[in-house]
mmCIF file of C-alpha atoms in Angstrom:
data_model
loop_
_atom_site.group_PDB
_atom_site.id
_atom_site.type_symbol
_atom_site.label_atom_id
_atom_site.label_comp_id
_atom_site.label_asym_id
_atom_site.label_seq_id
_atom_site.Cartn_x
_atom_site.Cartn_y
_atom_site.Cartn_z
ATOM 1 C CA UNK A 65 0.026 0.088 0.216
ATOM 2 C CA UNK A 66 1.109 3.443 -0.790
ATOM 3 C CA UNK A 67 1.415 5.727 2.218
ATOM 4 C CA UNK A 68 2.282 8.714 0.510
ATOM 5 C CA UNK A 69 1.200 10.212 -3.039
ATOM 6 C CA UNK A 70 0.372 13.329 -4.699
ATOM 7 C CA UNK A 71 -3.070 13.881 -5.104
ATOM 8 C CA UNK A 72 -4.727 14.646 -8.285
ATOM 9 C CA UNK A 73 -7.604 17.459 -8.603
ATOM 10 C CA UNK A 74 -11.249 16.642 -9.058
ATOM 11 C CA UNK A 75 -12.016 18.802 -11.901
ATOM 12 C CA UNK A 76 -10.078 20.128 -14.693
ATOM 13 C CA UNK A 77 -12.094 23.399 -14.201
ATOM 14 C CA UNK A 78 -12.668 26.111 -11.773
ATOM 15 C CA UNK A 79 -15.622 27.854 -13.050
ATOM 16 C CA UNK A 80 -15.792 28.775 -16.914
ATOM 17 C CA UNK A 81 -11.988 28.252 -16.781
ATOM 18 C CA UNK A 82 -10.404 25.240 -18.530
ATOM 19 C CA UNK A 83 -7.204 24.560 -16.358
ATOM 20 C CA UNK A 84 -5.414 22.908 -18.958
ATOM 21 C CA UNK A 85 -6.023 26.348 -21.042
ATOM 22 C CA UNK A 86 -5.121 28.335 -18.275
ATOM 23 C CA UNK A 87 -1.630 26.843 -17.356
ATOM 24 C CA UNK A 88 -0.640 27.099 -21.504
ATOM 25 C CA UNK A 89 -2.115 30.964 -20.867
ATOM 26 C CA UNK A 90 0.407 31.582 -17.480
ATOM 27 C CA UNK A 91 3.307 29.884 -18.937
ATOM 28 C CA UNK A 92 2.999 31.980 -22.356
ATOM 29 C CA UNK A 93 3.107 35.000 -20.058
ATOM 30 C CA UNK A 94 5.747 34.372 -18.039
ATOM 31 C CA UNK A 95 7.620 33.195 -21.176
ATOM 32 C CA UNK A 96 6.957 36.622 -22.979
ATOM 33 C CA UNK A 97 8.151 38.580 -19.786
ATOM 34 C CA UNK A 98 11.176 37.057 -19.263
ATOM 35 C CA UNK A 99 11.924 37.063 -23.587
ATOM 36 C CA UNK A 100 11.602 41.175 -23.305
ATOM 37 C CA UNK A 101 14.042 41.397 -20.184
ATOM 38 C CA UNK A 102 16.410 39.937 -21.560
ATOM 39 C CA UNK A 103 16.096 41.094 -25.252
ATOM 40 C CA UNK A 104 15.945 44.357 -23.613
ATOM 41 C CA UNK A 105 19.200 43.883 -21.610
ATOM 42 C CA UNK A 106 20.793 43.488 -25.151
ATOM 43 C CA UNK A 107 19.548 46.815 -26.106
ATOM 44 C CA UNK A 108 16.855 45.130 -27.893
ATOM 45 C CA UNK A 109 13.059 46.988 -27.893
ATOM 46 C CA UNK A 110 11.219 44.962 -25.536
ATOM 47 C CA UNK A 111 7.875 45.356 -27.354
ATOM 48 C CA UNK A 112 9.172 42.997 -29.965
ATOM 49 C CA UNK A 113 8.561 40.274 -27.814
ATOM 50 C CA UNK A 114 4.375 41.311 -27.858
ATOM 51 C CA UNK A 115 4.952 41.042 -32.071
ATOM 52 C CA UNK A 116 6.846 38.155 -31.814
ATOM 53 C CA UNK A 117 4.090 36.234 -29.650
ATOM 54 C CA UNK A 118 1.278 37.697 -31.457
ATOM 55 C CA UNK A 119 2.304 35.550 -34.131
ATOM 56 C CA UNK A 120 4.413 32.828 -32.649
ATOM 57 C CA UNK A 121 2.269 31.542 -29.893
ATOM 58 C CA UNK A 122 -0.956 30.718 -32.213
ATOM 59 C CA UNK A 123 2.055 29.074 -34.447
ATOM 60 C CA UNK A 124 3.228 27.076 -31.705
ATOM 61 C CA UNK A 125 -0.141 25.756 -30.713
ATOM 62 C CA UNK A 126 -1.006 24.566 -34.081
ATOM 63 C CA UNK A 127 2.393 23.287 -34.853
ATOM 64 C CA UNK A 128 1.870 21.151 -31.295
ATOM 65 C CA UNK A 129 -1.895 20.023 -32.231
ATOM 66 C CA UNK A 130 -1.151 19.239 -35.559
ATOM 67 C CA UNK A 131 2.089 17.077 -34.473
ATOM 68 C CA UNK A 132 -0.318 15.476 -32.121
ATOM 69 C CA UNK A 133 -2.480 14.436 -34.497
ATOM 70 C CA UNK A 134 -0.650 13.317 -36.736
ATOM 71 C CA UNK A 135 1.545 10.680 -33.937
ATOM 72 C CA UNK A 136 -2.220 9.883 -32.619
ATOM 73 C CA UNK A 137 -4.411 9.669 -35.121
ATOM 74 C CA UNK A 138 -6.133 6.394 -34.346
ATOM 75 C CA UNK A 139 -7.450 8.198 -30.964
ATOM 76 C CA UNK A 140 -9.549 10.499 -33.479
ATOM 77 C CA UNK A 141 -10.460 8.225 -36.098
ATOM 78 C CA UNK A 142 -14.108 7.380 -34.879
ATOM 79 C CA UNK A 143 -14.507 10.985 -32.968
ATOM 80 C CA UNK A 144 -12.806 13.424 -35.240
ATOM 81 C CA UNK A 145 -14.705 16.384 -33.591
ATOM 82 C CA UNK A 146 -12.527 15.555 -30.298
ATOM 83 C CA UNK A 147 -9.583 17.085 -32.500
ATOM 84 C CA UNK A 148 -10.409 20.339 -32.212
ATOM 85 C CA UNK A 149 -10.834 19.880 -28.419
ATOM 86 C CA UNK A 150 -7.872 21.223 -27.212
ATOM 87 C CA UNK A 151 -8.731 22.022 -23.697
ATOM 88 C CA UNK A 152 -8.983 18.127 -23.026
ATOM 89 C CA UNK A 153 -5.286 18.051 -23.716
ATOM 90 C CA UNK A 154 -2.840 16.946 -26.839
ATOM 91 C CA UNK A 155 -0.183 19.061 -27.594
ATOM 92 C CA UNK A 156 3.169 17.859 -29.306
ATOM 93 C CA UNK A 157 6.130 19.885 -28.187
ATOM 94 C CA UNK A 158 7.800 18.859 -31.116
ATOM 95 C CA UNK A 159 5.565 20.729 -33.407
ATOM 96 C CA UNK A 160 5.254 23.573 -31.686
ATOM 97 C CA UNK A 161 8.880 24.120 -30.916
ATOM 98 C CA UNK A 162 9.678 23.826 -34.727
ATOM 99 C CA UNK A 163 6.573 25.893 -36.009
ATOM 100 C CA UNK A 164 6.332 28.376 -33.112
ATOM 101 C CA UNK A 165 10.262 29.388 -33.774
ATOM 102 C CA UNK A 166 10.153 29.334 -37.598
ATOM 103 C CA UNK A 167 7.275 32.033 -37.168
ATOM 104 C CA UNK A 168 8.811 34.094 -34.451
ATOM 105 C CA UNK A 169 11.931 34.307 -36.451
ATOM 106 C CA UNK A 170 10.209 35.604 -39.310
ATOM 107 C CA UNK A 171 8.677 37.902 -37.282
ATOM 108 C CA UNK A 172 11.390 39.290 -35.379
ATOM 109 C CA UNK A 173 13.483 39.327 -39.017
ATOM 110 C CA UNK A 174 10.964 41.772 -40.032
ATOM 111 C CA UNK A 175 11.525 44.079 -37.422
ATOM 112 C CA UNK A 176 15.126 43.756 -38.271
ATOM 113 C CA UNK A 177 16.551 42.215 -35.415
ATOM 114 C CA UNK A 178 19.515 39.847 -35.697
ATOM 115 C CA UNK A 179 18.176 36.379 -35.167
ATOM 116 C CA UNK A 180 21.062 34.654 -33.666
ATOM 117 C CA UNK A 181 21.122 37.617 -30.671
ATOM 118 C CA UNK A 182 17.334 37.651 -30.265
ATOM 119 C CA UNK A 183 17.400 33.618 -29.984
ATOM 120 C CA UNK A 184 19.684 34.434 -27.782
ATOM 121 C CA UNK A 185 17.508 36.131 -25.364
ATOM 122 C CA UNK A 186 14.384 34.058 -25.858
ATOM 123 C CA UNK A 187 15.079 30.897 -26.272
ATOM 124 C CA UNK A 188 15.310 30.284 -22.179
ATOM 125 C CA UNK A 189 12.090 31.687 -21.850
ATOM 126 C CA UNK A 190 10.483 28.373 -24.041
ATOM 127 C CA UNK A 191 11.351 25.703 -21.031
ATOM 128 C CA UNK A 192 9.811 28.365 -18.764
ATOM 129 C CA UNK A 193 6.763 28.050 -20.754
ATOM 130 C CA UNK A 194 6.578 24.629 -21.061
ATOM 131 C CA UNK A 195 7.221 23.796 -17.347
ATOM 132 C CA UNK A 196 3.985 25.927 -16.252
ATOM 133 C CA UNK A 197 1.938 24.338 -19.102
ATOM 134 C CA UNK A 198 2.730 21.069 -17.911
ATOM 135 C CA UNK A 199 0.780 21.307 -14.864
ATOM 136 C CA UNK A 200 -2.171 21.308 -17.353
ATOM 137 C CA UNK A 201 -1.390 17.625 -17.509
ATOM 138 C CA UNK A 202 -1.990 17.480 -13.396
ATOM 139 C CA UNK A 203 -5.356 18.841 -14.134
ATOM 140 C CA UNK A 204 -6.268 16.931 -16.738
ATOM 141 C CA UNK A 205 -5.073 13.580 -15.187
ATOM 142 C CA UNK A 206 -2.718 12.456 -17.870
ATOM 143 C CA UNK A 207 0.602 11.514 -19.115
ATOM 144 C CA UNK A 208 1.582 9.404 -16.606
ATOM 145 C CA UNK A 209 4.084 6.909 -16.151
ATOM 146 C CA UNK A 210 4.039 2.946 -14.935
ATOM 147 C CA UNK A 211 2.324 2.419 -11.755
ATOM 148 C CA UNK A 212 4.434 3.274 -8.637
ATOM 149 C CA UNK A 213 4.649 3.533 -4.722
ATOM 150 C CA UNK A 214 7.183 6.062 -4.752
ATOM 151 C CA UNK A 215 6.299 8.737 -2.332
ATOM 152 C CA UNK A 216 5.837 11.339 -5.041
ATOM 153 C CA UNK A 217 3.817 9.233 -7.287
ATOM 154 C CA UNK A 218 0.378 10.660 -8.505
ATOM 155 C CA UNK A 219 -2.972 9.315 -7.262
ATOM 156 C CA UNK A 220 -5.084 8.704 -10.885
ATOM 157 C CA UNK A 221 -9.056 8.290 -10.582
ATOM 158 C CA UNK A 222 -9.970 4.721 -12.048
ATOM 159 C CA UNK A 223 -11.694 6.992 -14.882
ATOM 160 C CA UNK A 224 -8.359 8.307 -16.710
ATOM 161 C CA UNK A 225 -6.341 4.831 -15.757
ATOM 162 C CA UNK A 226 -5.292 2.409 -18.716
ATOM 163 C CA UNK A 227 -7.770 -0.598 -18.653
ATOM 164 C CA UNK A 228 -4.625 -3.030 -18.247
ATOM 165 C CA UNK A 229 -3.419 -0.757 -14.924
ATOM 166 C CA UNK A 230 -7.005 -0.170 -13.380
ATOM 167 C CA UNK A 231 -6.188 -2.234 -10.444
ATOM 168 C CA UNK A 232 -3.404 0.551 -9.627
ATOM 169 C CA UNK A 233 -4.019 3.516 -8.133
ATOM 170 C CA UNK A 234 -0.807 5.549 -8.248
ATOM 171 C CA UNK A 235 1.549 6.397 -10.966
ATOM 172 C CA UNK A 236 4.902 7.819 -12.141
ATOM 173 C CA UNK A 237 4.387 11.334 -12.413
ATOM 174 C CA UNK A 238 5.974 11.908 -15.680
ATOM 175 C CA UNK A 239 4.640 15.070 -16.412
ATOM 176 C CA UNK A 240 5.955 16.537 -13.018
ATOM 177 C CA UNK A 241 9.619 15.282 -14.134
ATOM 178 C CA UNK A 242 9.328 17.240 -17.256
ATOM 179 C CA UNK A 243 8.356 20.362 -15.592
ATOM 180 C CA UNK A 244 11.149 19.840 -13.541
ATOM 181 C CA UNK A 245 13.525 19.102 -16.420
ATOM 182 C CA UNK A 246 12.243 22.476 -18.002
ATOM 183 C CA UNK A 247 13.017 24.691 -15.185
ATOM 184 C CA UNK A 248 16.261 23.124 -14.726
ATOM 185 C CA UNK A 249 16.973 23.962 -18.388
ATOM 186 C CA UNK A 250 15.868 27.430 -18.061
ATOM 187 C CA UNK A 251 17.984 28.154 -15.217
ATOM 188 C CA UNK A 252 21.017 26.281 -16.700
ATOM 189 C CA UNK A 253 20.587 28.329 -20.459
ATOM 190 C CA UNK A 254 20.624 31.583 -18.638
ATOM 191 C CA UNK A 255 24.014 30.341 -16.810
ATOM 192 C CA UNK A 256 25.585 29.036 -20.144
ATOM 193 C CA UNK A 257 24.118 32.459 -22.131
ATOM 194 C CA UNK A 258 25.540 34.913 -18.765
ATOM 195 C CA UNK A 259 29.058 33.880 -19.654
ATOM 196 C CA UNK A 260 29.044 34.914 -23.549
ATOM 197 C CA UNK A 261 31.541 32.318 -24.416
ATOM 198 C CA UNK A 262 28.893 30.734 -27.274
ATOM 199 C CA UNK A 263 28.542 31.757 -30.949
ATOM 200 C CA UNK A 264 25.651 33.671 -30.655
ATOM 201 C CA UNK A 265 22.549 31.661 -31.653
ATOM 202 C CA UNK A 266 23.745 28.329 -29.971
ATOM 203 C CA UNK A 267 21.735 28.705 -27.149
ATOM 204 C CA UNK A 268 18.894 27.031 -29.585
ATOM 205 C CA UNK A 269 20.405 23.682 -30.746
ATOM 206 C CA UNK A 270 21.755 23.081 -26.884
ATOM 207 C CA UNK A 271 18.042 23.777 -25.496
ATOM 208 C CA UNK A 272 16.830 21.280 -28.036
ATOM 209 C CA UNK A 273 19.252 18.703 -27.497
ATOM 210 C CA UNK A 274 19.228 19.037 -23.942
ATOM 211 C CA UNK A 275 15.064 19.191 -23.943
ATOM 212 C CA UNK A 276 15.281 15.824 -25.988
ATOM 213 C CA UNK A 277 17.861 14.125 -23.826
ATOM 214 C CA UNK A 278 15.054 14.412 -20.701
ATOM 215 C CA UNK A 279 12.082 13.894 -23.311
ATOM 216 C CA UNK A 280 14.303 10.213 -24.359
ATOM 217 C CA UNK A 281 14.255 9.347 -20.784
ATOM 218 C CA UNK A 282 10.404 10.187 -19.818
ATOM 219 C CA UNK A 283 8.972 8.582 -22.779
ATOM 220 C CA UNK A 284 10.664 5.648 -21.642
ATOM 221 C CA UNK A 285 8.393 5.318 -18.439
ATOM 222 C CA UNK A 286 5.214 6.519 -19.942
ATOM 223 C CA UNK A 287 2.505 3.847 -20.568
ATOM 224 C CA UNK A 288 -0.141 5.909 -22.517
ATOM 225 C CA UNK A 289 -1.195 4.688 -25.852
ATOM 226 C CA UNK A 290 0.903 5.975 -28.816
ATOM 227 C CA UNK A 291 1.705 5.601 -32.171
ATOM 228 C CA UNK A 292 5.280 3.573 -32.449
ATOM 229 C CA UNK A 293 7.564 3.040 -35.459
ATOM 230 C CA UNK A 294 9.425 -0.832 -35.023
ATOM 231 C CA UNK A 295 10.218 -0.965 -31.125
ATOM 232 C CA UNK A 296 9.939 2.569 -29.949
ATOM 233 C CA UNK A 297 7.402 4.866 -29.651
ATOM 234 C CA UNK A 298 7.538 7.834 -32.536
ATOM 235 C CA UNK A 299 8.438 10.333 -29.588
ATOM 236 C CA UNK A 300 11.525 8.622 -28.604
ATOM 237 C CA UNK A 301 12.503 8.440 -32.435
ATOM 238 C CA UNK A 302 11.785 12.248 -32.321
ATOM 239 C CA UNK A 303 14.008 12.640 -29.121
ATOM 240 C CA UNK A 304 16.981 10.514 -31.172
ATOM 241 C CA UNK A 305 16.639 12.650 -34.077
ATOM 242 C CA UNK A 306 16.318 16.462 -32.064
ATOM 243 C CA UNK A 307 19.474 15.239 -30.117
ATOM 244 C CA UNK A 308 21.558 14.115 -33.180
ATOM 245 C CA UNK A 309 20.350 17.140 -35.061
ATOM 246 C CA UNK A 310 21.068 19.482 -32.113
ATOM 247 C CA UNK A 311 24.808 18.119 -31.948
ATOM 248 C CA UNK A 312 24.991 18.527 -36.167
ATOM 249 C CA UNK A 313 24.564 21.745 -35.796
ATOM 250 C CA UNK A 314 26.700 22.656 -33.281
ATOM 251 C CA UNK A 315 29.666 20.807 -34.839
ATOM 252 C CA UNK A 316 28.929 22.739 -37.987
ATOM 253 C CA UNK A 317 28.662 26.040 -36.686
ATOM 254 C CA UNK A 318 31.653 25.481 -33.911
ATOM 255 C CA UNK A 319 30.803 25.474 -30.386
ATOM 256 C CA UNK A 320 32.891 28.893 -29.335
ATOM 257 C CA UNK A 321 32.600 32.236 -30.420
ATOM 258 C CA UNK A 322 34.799 34.073 -33.098
ATOM 259 C CA UNK A 323 36.255 37.102 -33.349
ATOM 260 C CA UNK A 324 33.827 37.858 -36.299
ATOM 261 C CA UNK A 325 30.233 37.372 -34.307
ATOM 262 C CA UNK A 326 28.287 40.465 -33.740
ATOM 263 C CA UNK A 327 25.755 40.590 -30.702
ATOM 264 C CA UNK A 328 24.238 44.334 -32.160
ATOM 265 C CA UNK A 329 20.480 43.482 -31.657
ATOM 266 C CA UNK A 330 19.422 44.775 -34.769
ATOM 267 C CA UNK A 331 20.950 44.166 -38.521
ATOM 268 C CA UNK A 332 22.596 47.679 -39.950
ATOM 269 C CA UNK A 333 20.398 50.110 -40.821
ATOM 270 C CA UNK A 334 18.123 49.386 -37.773
ATOM 271 C CA UNK A 335 18.506 51.342 -34.808
ATOM 272 C CA UNK A 336 16.552 51.411 -32.157
ATOM 273 C CA UNK A 337 16.641 54.102 -28.890
ATOM 274 C CA UNK A 338 14.587 53.238 -26.150
ATOM 275 C CA UNK A 339 12.679 56.401 -24.532
ATOM 276 C CA UNK A 340 14.595 57.613 -21.260
ATOM 277 C CA UNK A 341 11.313 56.609 -19.273
ATOM 278 C CA UNK A 342 11.511 53.303 -20.964
ATOM 279 C CA UNK A 343 14.847 52.532 -20.664
ATOM 280 C CA UNK A 344 14.689 53.444 -16.945
ATOM 281 C CA UNK A 345 12.041 50.883 -16.623
ATOM 282 C CA UNK A 346 13.288 48.175 -18.889
ATOM 283 C CA UNK A 347 16.973 48.309 -17.321
ATOM 284 C CA UNK A 348 17.869 44.963 -16.585
ATOM 285 C CA UNK A 349 21.139 43.388 -15.423
ATOM 286 C CA UNK A 350 22.591 40.565 -16.997
ATOM 287 C CA UNK A 351 21.735 37.830 -14.251
ATOM 288 C CA UNK A 352 17.935 37.350 -16.036
#
């Protein structure tokens, strides 16, 4: 008998609010604010982040949902209307990262930002958003792992348990592991970037590689139904591809800063001078 466990909420709504969606919204707000502060510390216009988020956040959500539908389409073949019920969960992070970053870079380029520099400023905020968003899985009682008697195991109501594990009540909280991994990754990326020893833009492949290292382990613990290729879940293959791709990018680009690397936030011809009051409000130290 498990004497200690993490309880699950009895409902995934509070009043009219679906907590899954609210957690995603809170994650976005936190990430945008962190990104604004870091971009301002580099001499950029913090309002650039509002413009980027306006387009990149919806694109990221669409990409995440499309990835989920593409990899778990069997869940919806007899109830296709459920594919639009995003509040019930079902977002694939790889798809969200890919489409969100692509659209975000497009907006940043149109605003004259130097892409490598703005990437280094904004990327550490991405795992922060992911970490907060993972709390939505707790509210939905989903994305848990194998049965467990650990004191931090999550208690799952019978209606949410897989049929083959209906007799088990506590499970590995894999969403919690990913949340903690993402928080640690956010802090690590900020520390790495603070040293200014890497080539501008390298924070992105480091983030991708380290995120998928954690995801590779977490996927091995999960028991929810998922599409597979050969003996492995698709997300395990994606993790392997993500790690390999990140390593290749770093090897091709070179890890360390070179004498030709530029730290100016904007391309030549694009100059932004903050108003005096704004500059005081947005002033921040390099610890952010």
